[in-house]
Amino acid sequence: MTGARLAPPRRGKETGEGAPAADDRSRIRAFGLRTRLLLAFLLVAGVSAGTTSALTYREARTALLQTAQDTAVTSFRDQVQQTAFELPVQAEGMEEVLRDIARKGKPHPWVVFAEYGSIRASSGENPVSTVITPELRRAARADPHGSFERVVKDGVPYLTIAMPMVFKASPNSVLPSGLVLYAVMRMTDEQVNVDALLMAARDGALPGLAVALIPGLIAARSVLRPVRKLREASRSMGSGRLDTRIPVRGSDELADLARTFNETAGQLECSVRELREAEERARRFASDVSHELRTPLAAMLAVTGVLDEDADGLDADTARAVRLVSSETGKLAVLVEDLMEISRFDARAAELNADEVDVAEAIRNTLRHRHWTDDRVRVELPGGIRARLDPRRFDVVIANLVGNALRHGGTPVTVRLRTEERAPGTAVLITEVADSGPGIVPESLPRIFDRFYKADAARTRSEGSGLGLAITLENVRLHGGTIHAGNRPEGGAVFTVEIPLHTEEAGG
């Protein structure tokens, strides 16, 4: 005896599975293809705008500072070269000379400082500058052509220029005099202009991103429109409309995808049509053959019944042959009836004629009508359990399971009945049929309810039609229930039928 477990139907509302699935779909939609395309487009636009703004800002800033710097250095060099100093330099009158140089400062006023040995003088209030760095002083002593440096002190930018006084020793050489003049110029105006450039670059990039969103939306829509149509067509085909096709426009990759989808859909529609036609022909053939066999089988059963009654008066070989013919005719009659029943299920013509019944009494009637009231079958049937069932089909379920257990399992066979609360307000009727045999081999469990499946490959013949468990499965499904097979820990196979419990009081 073999069996397979069928998973019970999933109840998203009862188990709370529906909400997480909806949340997952929301997250997927929130980060769907449209969002990713827009983000990618905005990222490219942002990088482009940012790079362009940064390069423009850098070039404009460099040009602005370079212009002010070159003007100041050139002007200071000219002023120094045009000013004559007597050596050795005297402190008297030095400040006046420095003020005269400072007044001619370009592009902004300077503060001029002079350093000669221990002499320190300036055109301003302090004789020594706190902006001039030691590096600039070393560069001035090393380079007779002068040097300059940009310095920021206390948040204020300065341009500092060092210009040593030299005299020509020959046409091609100069000698330092030891006097070094420094010019310190504030670059506040240039810094204001640089800050304005930065603000303009930033203010120009942000509207650019906003404007880039419009072509991004247009591009995303043009890309997503075929994808959306493909999704809708796939859903339509999944719901059974195999004639669904996608309009093909253009010659790009998405158009190729639409053409491939249409070709695949056409081939699938053709294949499914052929399969359905073949299935319909096979179902009609089985039904027609079964129907045509019923009349001759009825006559054969009547004849074999008469022969069975007279078999005792025949010789041994003839009696044995008569009984064999009678037995095989009975099996053939059962097979034909089962084929007719399974054909009705395949054609979806089976109907459920439900009525409220006492389940325990219905099971006892099934066992009594088949004379299974001896010690081979034990029952654990609590009273008072009523449910809406189709009495005939429930009788077939119990009879097939108990008969299968008696033929292929070990006695005693136990039939148990109980109810179980699966969720508030939802009860299930559970019927178990367990035997005391060796159980079901694991490799046979997945196919136990297949039609004509035999767990023992060497057992080519059996007392049943090979359709009993398949018919049982269909009858249970017709009640909205499930059935599964397994093995008990203490040994033996067990078939468990679960049917939703409905009563007249619950509204049927």
Coordinates of C-alpha atoms in Angstrom, one line a residue:
M1 CA 0.0 0.0 0.0
T2 CA 1.4 3.4 -1.0
G3 CA 0.5 7.0 -0.3
A4 CA 1.4 10.7 -0.7
R5 CA 0.9 13.8 1.4
L6 CA -1.0 16.7 -0.2
A7 CA -0.2 20.1 1.3
P8 CA -3.3 21.8 2.9
P9 CA -4.5 25.0 1.3
R10 CA -2.7 28.1 2.4
R11 CA -4.7 30.6 4.3
G12 CA -3.1 34.0 3.9
K13 CA -5.7 35.9 6.0
E14 CA -5.6 33.4 8.8
T15 CA -1.8 33.0 9.1
G16 CA -0.9 36.6 8.4
E17 CA 0.9 35.7 5.2
G18 CA -1.0 38.2 3.0
A19 CA 0.3 41.3 4.7
P20 CA 4.1 40.5 4.2
A21 CA 3.4 39.6 0.6
A22 CA 1.7 43.0 0.0
D23 CA 4.6 44.8 1.8
D24 CA 7.1 43.0 -0.4
R25 CA 5.2 44.0 -3.5
S26 CA 5.1 47.6 -2.3
R27 CA 8.9 47.6 -1.7
I28 CA 9.5 46.1 -5.1
R29 CA 7.2 48.7 -6.7
A30 CA 8.9 51.5 -4.7
F31 CA 12.3 50.4 -6.1
G32 CA 11.0 49.3 -9.5
L33 CA 12.4 49.8 -12.9
R34 CA 10.9 53.3 -13.2
T35 CA 12.5 54.5 -10.0
R36 CA 15.8 52.9 -11.0
L37 CA 15.7 54.5 -14.4
L38 CA 14.9 58.0 -12.9
L39 CA 17.6 57.6 -10.3
A40 CA 20.2 56.6 -12.9
F41 CA 19.2 59.4 -15.2
L42 CA 19.4 61.9 -12.3
L43 CA 22.7 60.5 -11.2
V44 CA 24.1 61.0 -14.7
A45 CA 22.6 64.4 -15.0
G46 CA 23.9 65.3 -11.5
V47 CA 27.4 64.1 -12.2
S48 CA 27.4 65.9 -15.5
A49 CA 26.1 69.1 -14.0
G50 CA 28.4 68.9 -11.0
T51 CA 31.4 68.2 -13.1
T52 CA 30.6 71.0 -15.5
S53 CA 30.0 73.4 -12.6
A54 CA 33.2 72.4 -10.8
L55 CA 35.3 72.8 -14.0
T56 CA 33.7 76.1 -14.8
Y57 CA 34.1 77.3 -11.2
R58 CA 37.8 76.2 -11.2
E59 CA 38.6 77.9 -14.5
A60 CA 36.8 81.1 -13.6
R61 CA 38.4 81.2 -10.1
T62 CA 41.8 80.6 -11.5
A63 CA 41.4 83.3 -14.2
L64 CA 40.0 85.8 -11.7
L65 CA 42.8 85.2 -9.2
Q66 CA 45.5 85.0 -11.9
T67 CA 44.5 88.4 -13.3
A68 CA 44.6 90.1 -10.0
Q69 CA 47.9 88.4 -9.1
D70 CA 49.6 89.1 -12.4
T71 CA 48.5 92.8 -12.2
A72 CA 49.8 93.2 -8.7
V73 CA 53.1 91.4 -9.2
T74 CA 53.9 93.3 -12.5
S75 CA 52.9 96.7 -11.0
F76 CA 55.0 96.1 -7.8
R77 CA 58.0 95.0 -9.8
D78 CA 57.8 98.1 -12.0
Q79 CA 57.5 100.4 -8.9
V80 CA 60.4 98.8 -7.2
Q81 CA 62.6 99.1 -10.4
Q82 CA 61.7 102.7 -10.7
T83 CA 62.6 103.6 -7.2
A84 CA 66.2 104.4 -6.4
F85 CA 67.7 103.6 -3.0
E86 CA 71.1 104.8 -1.7
L87 CA 73.2 102.1 -0.2
P88 CA 73.6 101.6 2.6
V89 CA 69.9 102.1 3.2
Q90 CA 69.0 104.5 6.0
A91 CA 65.9 104.3 8.1
E92 CA 65.2 108.1 7.7
G93 CA 62.9 108.8 4.9
M94 CA 62.3 105.1 4.2
E95 CA 58.6 105.2 5.2
E96 CA 57.8 108.1 2.9
V97 CA 59.3 106.2 0.0
L98 CA 57.3 103.1 0.9
R99 CA 54.1 105.1 1.1
D100 CA 54.7 106.5 -2.3
I101 CA 55.0 103.0 -3.7
A102 CA 51.9 101.9 -1.8
R103 CA 49.8 104.7 -3.3
K104 CA 50.5 103.4 -6.8
G105 CA 49.3 99.8 -5.9
K106 CA 47.2 98.0 -8.4
P107 CA 44.6 96.5 -8.6
H108 CA 44.0 97.3 -4.9
P109 CA 46.0 99.3 -2.3
W110 CA 49.1 97.8 -0.9
V111 CA 50.9 97.9 2.4
V112 CA 54.6 97.9 1.6
F113 CA 57.3 96.6 4.0
A114 CA 61.1 96.9 3.8
E115 CA 63.7 94.7 5.4
Y116 CA 67.4 95.6 5.3
G117 CA 69.5 94.0 7.9
S118 CA 68.0 95.1 11.2
I119 CA 66.0 97.9 9.6
R120 CA 62.3 97.3 9.4
A121 CA 59.9 99.9 7.9
S122 CA 56.4 100.0 6.3
S123 CA 53.9 102.2 4.7
G124 CA 51.4 101.2 7.4
E125 CA 51.2 101.4 11.2
N126 CA 53.3 98.2 11.9
P127 CA 56.8 98.0 10.7
V128 CA 56.6 94.2 10.5
S129 CA 53.9 92.2 8.7
T130 CA 52.3 89.2 10.3
V131 CA 51.2 87.9 6.9
I132 CA 54.6 87.5 5.3
T133 CA 55.8 83.9 5.9
P134 CA 59.3 82.6 6.4
E135 CA 59.0 80.6 3.2
L136 CA 58.4 83.8 1.2
R137 CA 61.5 85.5 2.9
R138 CA 63.7 82.5 1.9
A139 CA 62.3 82.5 -1.6
A140 CA 63.1 86.2 -1.9
R141 CA 66.7 85.7 -0.9
A142 CA 67.0 82.8 -3.3
D143 CA 65.4 84.4 -6.4
P144 CA 66.5 87.8 -7.5
H145 CA 63.5 88.2 -9.7
G146 CA 61.1 88.1 -6.8
S147 CA 58.4 85.7 -5.6
F148 CA 54.8 85.8 -4.4
E149 CA 52.5 83.8 -2.2
R150 CA 48.7 83.7 -1.4
V151 CA 48.0 83.5 2.3
V152 CA 44.8 83.3 4.3
K153 CA 45.0 84.8 7.8
D154 CA 42.0 85.0 10.1
G155 CA 39.7 84.1 7.2
V156 CA 41.0 87.0 5.1
P157 CA 42.9 86.2 1.8
Y158 CA 46.1 88.1 1.1
L159 CA 48.6 88.3 -1.8
T160 CA 52.1 88.8 -0.5
I161 CA 54.9 89.8 -3.0
A162 CA 58.6 89.8 -2.2
M163 CA 60.9 91.8 -4.5
P164 CA 64.7 92.0 -3.7
M165 CA 66.6 95.1 -4.7
V166 CA 69.6 94.2 -6.9
F167 CA 72.2 96.0 -9.0
K168 CA 73.9 94.9 -12.1
A169 CA 77.5 93.8 -11.7
S170 CA 77.7 93.1 -15.5
P171 CA 75.3 92.9 -18.4
N172 CA 74.5 89.3 -17.6
S173 CA 74.6 89.2 -13.8
V174 CA 73.1 90.9 -10.8
L175 CA 74.1 91.1 -7.2
P176 CA 71.6 91.4 -4.2
S177 CA 71.8 94.6 -2.3
G178 CA 70.3 93.1 0.9
L179 CA 67.2 95.2 0.7
V180 CA 63.9 93.3 0.2
L181 CA 60.6 95.1 -0.4
Y182 CA 57.3 93.3 0.4
A183 CA 53.8 94.2 -0.8
V184 CA 50.8 92.9 1.0
M185 CA 47.4 93.2 -0.8
R186 CA 44.0 92.2 0.5
M187 CA 42.1 90.0 -2.0
T188 CA 38.7 90.5 -0.4
D189 CA 37.0 91.6 -3.6
E190 CA 38.4 88.6 -5.4
Q191 CA 37.2 86.3 -2.7
V192 CA 33.7 87.9 -2.9
N193 CA 33.7 87.2 -6.7
V194 CA 34.9 83.6 -6.1
D195 CA 32.1 83.0 -3.6
A196 CA 29.6 84.5 -6.1
L197 CA 31.0 82.1 -8.8
L198 CA 30.5 79.2 -6.4
M199 CA 26.9 80.3 -5.6
A200 CA 26.2 80.7 -9.3
A201 CA 27.6 77.2 -10.1
R202 CA 25.5 75.7 -7.3
D203 CA 22.3 77.6 -8.1
G204 CA 22.8 76.6 -11.8
A205 CA 23.3 72.9 -11.1
L206 CA 20.1 72.5 -8.9
P207 CA 17.7 73.9 -11.5
G208 CA 19.5 71.8 -14.1
L209 CA 18.7 68.6 -12.1
A210 CA 15.1 69.7 -11.9
V211 CA 14.9 70.3 -15.6
A212 CA 16.7 67.0 -16.3
L213 CA 13.8 65.2 -14.4
I214 CA 11.5 66.0 -17.3
P215 CA 13.4 64.2 -20.0
G216 CA 14.1 61.5 -17.5
L217 CA 10.4 60.9 -17.0
I218 CA 9.9 60.9 -20.8
A219 CA 12.7 58.4 -21.3
A220 CA 11.5 56.2 -18.5
R221 CA 8.0 56.2 -19.9
S222 CA 9.2 55.3 -23.4
V223 CA 11.2 52.4 -21.9
L224 CA 8.6 51.2 -19.5
R225 CA 5.6 51.4 -21.8
P226 CA 6.6 48.2 -23.7
V227 CA 7.7 46.6 -20.4
R228 CA 4.3 47.4 -18.9
K229 CA 2.5 45.9 -22.0
L230 CA 4.6 42.8 -21.7
R231 CA 3.7 42.5 -18.1
E232 CA 0.0 42.9 -18.8
A233 CA 0.2 40.4 -21.7
S234 CA 2.0 37.9 -19.4
R235 CA -0.7 38.2 -16.8
S236 CA -3.4 37.8 -19.5
M237 CA -1.7 34.6 -20.7
G238 CA -1.4 33.4 -17.1
S239 CA -5.1 33.8 -16.7
G240 CA -5.7 31.6 -19.7
R241 CA -6.0 34.0 -22.6
L242 CA -3.4 32.4 -24.8
D243 CA -4.4 34.6 -27.9
T244 CA -2.8 37.6 -26.2
R245 CA -0.3 39.5 -28.4
I246 CA 1.7 42.7 -28.0
P247 CA 1.7 45.5 -30.6
V248 CA 5.2 45.8 -32.1
R249 CA 6.5 49.3 -32.8
G250 CA 10.0 50.3 -33.9
S251 CA 13.0 48.1 -34.4
D252 CA 14.9 48.4 -31.2
E253 CA 15.6 45.8 -28.5
L254 CA 12.2 46.2 -26.9
A255 CA 10.5 45.7 -30.3
D256 CA 12.6 42.5 -30.7
L257 CA 11.4 41.4 -27.3
A258 CA 7.8 42.0 -28.2
R259 CA 8.2 40.0 -31.4
T260 CA 9.8 37.1 -29.5
F261 CA 7.0 37.2 -27.0
N262 CA 4.4 37.1 -29.7
E263 CA 6.2 34.2 -31.4
T264 CA 6.5 32.3 -28.1
A265 CA 2.8 33.0 -27.3
G266 CA 1.8 31.7 -30.7
Q267 CA 3.7 28.5 -30.3
L268 CA 2.4 28.0 -26.8
E269 CA -1.2 28.6 -27.9
C270 CA -0.7 26.0 -30.6
S271 CA 0.9 23.5 -28.3
V272 CA -1.8 23.9 -25.6
R273 CA -4.5 23.6 -28.2
E274 CA -3.1 20.3 -29.4
L275 CA -2.7 19.1 -25.8
R276 CA -6.2 20.0 -25.0
E277 CA -7.6 18.3 -28.1
A278 CA -5.5 15.2 -27.3
E279 CA -6.7 15.2 -23.7
E280 CA -10.3 15.6 -24.8
R281 CA -10.0 12.8 -27.3
A282 CA -8.5 10.5 -24.7
R283 CA -11.2 11.5 -22.2
R284 CA -13.9 10.9 -24.7
F285 CA -12.4 7.6 -25.7
A286 CA -12.3 6.3 -22.1
S287 CA -15.8 7.5 -21.5
D288 CA -17.2 6.0 -24.7
V289 CA -15.4 2.7 -24.2
S290 CA -16.6 2.5 -20.6
H291 CA -20.1 3.4 -21.6
E292 CA -20.2 0.8 -24.4
L293 CA -18.8 -1.9 -22.1
R294 CA -21.5 -1.4 -19.5
T295 CA -24.3 -3.3 -21.4
P296 CA -22.3 -6.4 -22.4
L297 CA -20.7 -6.4 -18.9
A298 CA -24.2 -6.4 -17.4
A299 CA -25.1 -9.5 -19.5
M300 CA -21.8 -11.2 -18.6
L301 CA -22.4 -10.6 -14.9
A302 CA -25.8 -12.1 -15.1
V303 CA -24.4 -15.2 -16.9
T304 CA -21.5 -15.6 -14.6
G305 CA -23.9 -15.3 -11.6
V306 CA -25.9 -18.2 -13.0
L307 CA -22.7 -20.2 -13.7
D308 CA -21.4 -19.5 -10.2
E309 CA -24.6 -21.0 -8.7
D310 CA -24.1 -24.2 -10.8
A311 CA -20.3 -24.4 -10.4
D312 CA -20.6 -27.0 -7.6
G313 CA -22.2 -29.5 -10.0
L314 CA -19.5 -29.2 -12.5
D315 CA -16.2 -31.1 -12.6
A316 CA -13.2 -29.4 -10.8
D317 CA -11.5 -27.9 -13.8
T318 CA -14.7 -26.5 -15.3
A319 CA -15.7 -25.1 -11.9
R320 CA -12.3 -23.5 -11.5
A321 CA -12.6 -21.9 -14.9
V322 CA -16.2 -20.7 -14.2
R323 CA -15.1 -19.1 -11.0
L324 CA -12.1 -17.4 -12.6
V325 CA -14.3 -16.0 -15.4
S326 CA -16.8 -14.8 -12.8
S327 CA -14.1 -13.1 -10.7
E328 CA -12.4 -11.4 -13.7
T329 CA -15.7 -10.2 -15.0
G330 CA -16.5 -8.6 -11.7
K331 CA -13.1 -6.9 -11.7
L332 CA -13.7 -5.7 -15.2
A333 CA -17.1 -4.3 -14.1
V334 CA -15.5 -2.4 -11.3
L335 CA -12.8 -1.0 -13.6
V336 CA -15.5 0.2 -16.1
E337 CA -17.4 1.9 -13.3
D338 CA -14.2 3.6 -12.0
L339 CA -13.3 4.7 -15.5
M340 CA -16.7 6.3 -15.9
E341 CA -16.3 8.0 -12.5
I342 CA -12.8 9.4 -13.3
S343 CA -14.0 10.5 -16.7
R344 CA -16.7 12.6 -15.0
F345 CA -14.0 14.2 -12.8
D346 CA -11.9 15.0 -15.8
A347 CA -14.8 16.5 -17.6
R348 CA -15.6 18.6 -14.5
A349 CA -19.1 17.1 -14.6
A350 CA -19.0 15.7 -11.1
E351 CA -21.4 17.4 -8.8
L352 CA -21.6 17.5 -5.0
N353 CA -25.0 16.8 -3.5
A354 CA -24.3 17.8 0.1
D355 CA -26.6 17.1 3.0
E356 CA -26.1 17.3 6.8
V357 CA -25.3 13.9 8.1
D358 CA -24.1 12.2 11.3
V359 CA -20.5 11.4 10.2
A360 CA -20.0 8.5 12.7
E361 CA -23.3 6.9 11.6
A362 CA -22.3 7.4 7.9
I363 CA -19.0 5.6 8.5
R364 CA -20.7 2.7 10.3
N365 CA -23.2 2.3 7.4
T366 CA -20.2 2.1 5.0
L367 CA -18.6 -0.7 7.0
R368 CA -21.8 -2.5 7.6
H369 CA -22.8 -2.6 3.9
R370 CA -19.5 -4.1 3.0
H371 CA -19.5 -6.6 5.9
W372 CA -16.5 -5.1 7.6
T373 CA -17.9 -5.3 11.1
D374 CA -15.7 -8.1 12.3
D375 CA -12.4 -7.8 14.2
R376 CA -10.5 -6.7 11.1
V377 CA -11.8 -3.2 11.4
R378 CA -11.8 -1.1 14.6
V379 CA -13.5 2.2 15.0
E380 CA -13.1 5.3 17.2
L381 CA -16.1 7.3 16.3
P382 CA -17.3 9.9 18.8
G383 CA -21.0 10.7 18.5
G384 CA -22.6 14.1 17.9
I385 CA -20.3 15.2 14.9
R386 CA -22.5 16.5 12.1
A387 CA -21.3 17.9 8.8
R388 CA -22.5 18.8 5.3
L389 CA -21.2 16.0 3.1
D390 CA -22.2 14.2 -0.1
P391 CA -23.2 10.8 1.5
R392 CA -22.5 8.8 -1.6
R393 CA -19.1 10.3 -2.3
F394 CA -18.1 10.2 1.4
D395 CA -19.1 6.5 1.4
V396 CA -16.7 6.0 -1.6
V397 CA -13.9 7.7 0.3
I398 CA -14.2 5.6 3.4
A399 CA -14.8 2.4 1.4
N400 CA -11.8 2.9 -0.8
L401 CA -9.4 3.7 2.1
V402 CA -10.6 0.8 4.3
G403 CA -10.6 -1.6 1.4
N404 CA -7.1 -0.5 0.3
A405 CA -5.9 -1.0 3.9
L406 CA -7.4 -4.5 4.1
R407 CA -5.9 -5.5 0.8
H408 CA -2.4 -4.1 1.1
G409 CA -1.9 -3.4 4.8
G410 CA -2.2 -5.5 7.9
T411 CA -5.1 -6.0 10.2
P412 CA -6.6 -4.6 12.3
V413 CA -7.5 -1.5 10.4
T414 CA -8.5 1.5 12.6
V415 CA -10.9 4.2 11.6
R416 CA -10.7 7.4 13.7
L417 CA -12.9 10.5 13.6
R418 CA -12.4 13.8 15.3
T419 CA -12.7 17.6 14.7
E420 CA -10.0 20.2 15.1
E421 CA -10.1 24.0 15.4
R422 CA -7.6 25.5 12.9
A423 CA -8.5 29.2 13.4
P424 CA -11.2 31.1 15.3
G425 CA -14.5 30.0 13.7
T426 CA -12.9 27.5 11.4
A427 CA -13.2 23.8 12.2
V428 CA -12.0 20.8 10.2
L429 CA -13.4 17.3 10.1
I430 CA -10.5 14.8 10.3
T431 CA -10.9 11.1 9.4
E432 CA -8.0 8.7 9.7
V433 CA -7.7 5.2 8.3
A434 CA -4.6 3.4 9.7
D435 CA -3.5 -0.2 9.2
S436 CA -1.0 -2.5 11.0
G437 CA 1.0 -3.5 7.9
P438 CA 4.6 -2.7 7.0
G439 CA 3.8 0.9 5.9
I440 CA 4.5 2.8 2.7
V441 CA 8.0 2.9 1.1
P442 CA 9.2 6.5 1.0
E443 CA 9.8 6.5 -2.8
S444 CA 6.1 5.6 -3.4
L445 CA 4.6 8.4 -1.2
P446 CA 4.8 11.1 -3.9
R447 CA 2.9 8.9 -6.4
I448 CA 0.4 7.1 -4.2
F449 CA -2.6 8.9 -5.6
D450 CA -1.6 8.5 -9.3
R451 CA -3.9 6.6 -11.5
F452 CA -2.9 2.9 -12.0
Y453 CA 0.2 3.4 -9.9
K454 CA 1.5 0.2 -8.2
A455 CA 4.0 0.5 -5.4
D456 CA 5.2 -3.0 -6.0
A457 CA 6.5 -3.2 -9.6
A458 CA 6.3 -7.0 -9.5
R459 CA 2.6 -6.8 -8.6
T460 CA 1.1 -6.5 -12.1
R461 CA -2.3 -7.6 -11.0
S462 CA -4.3 -6.6 -8.0
E463 CA -7.9 -7.0 -6.7
G464 CA -8.7 -3.4 -7.3
S465 CA -8.9 -1.3 -10.5
G466 CA -5.9 0.9 -9.7
L467 CA -8.1 4.0 -9.6
G468 CA -9.5 3.8 -6.1
L469 CA -7.1 6.2 -4.4
A470 CA -7.3 8.6 -7.4
I471 CA -11.1 8.6 -7.2
T472 CA -10.8 9.1 -3.4
L473 CA -8.5 12.2 -4.0
E474 CA -11.0 13.7 -6.4
N475 CA -14.0 13.2 -4.1
V476 CA -12.1 14.8 -1.2
R477 CA -11.2 17.8 -3.3
L478 CA -14.8 18.1 -4.4
H479 CA -15.6 18.6 -0.7
G480 CA -12.9 21.3 -0.5
G481 CA -10.7 19.1 1.6
T482 CA -7.3 17.5 1.4
I483 CA -5.9 14.0 1.9
H484 CA -2.4 12.8 2.6
A485 CA -0.7 9.5 3.3
G486 CA 2.2 8.6 5.6
N487 CA 3.5 6.1 8.1
R488 CA 2.9 5.9 11.8
P489 CA 5.9 5.8 14.1
E490 CA 4.7 2.5 15.6
G491 CA 4.4 1.0 12.1
G492 CA 1.7 0.8 9.5
A493 CA 0.3 3.3 6.9
V494 CA -2.2 6.0 7.7
F495 CA -4.4 8.1 5.4
T496 CA -5.7 11.4 6.8
V497 CA -8.7 13.1 5.2
E498 CA -9.4 16.7 6.2
I499 CA -12.7 18.4 5.2
P500 CA -13.9 21.8 6.2
L501 CA -16.6 21.3 8.8
H502 CA -19.9 23.0 7.7
T503 CA -23.3 22.5 9.4
E504 CA -26.7 23.8 8.8
E505 CA -26.4 26.0 11.9
A506 CA -23.3 27.6 10.4
G507 CA -25.2 28.5 7.3
G508 CA -24.3 25.4 5.3

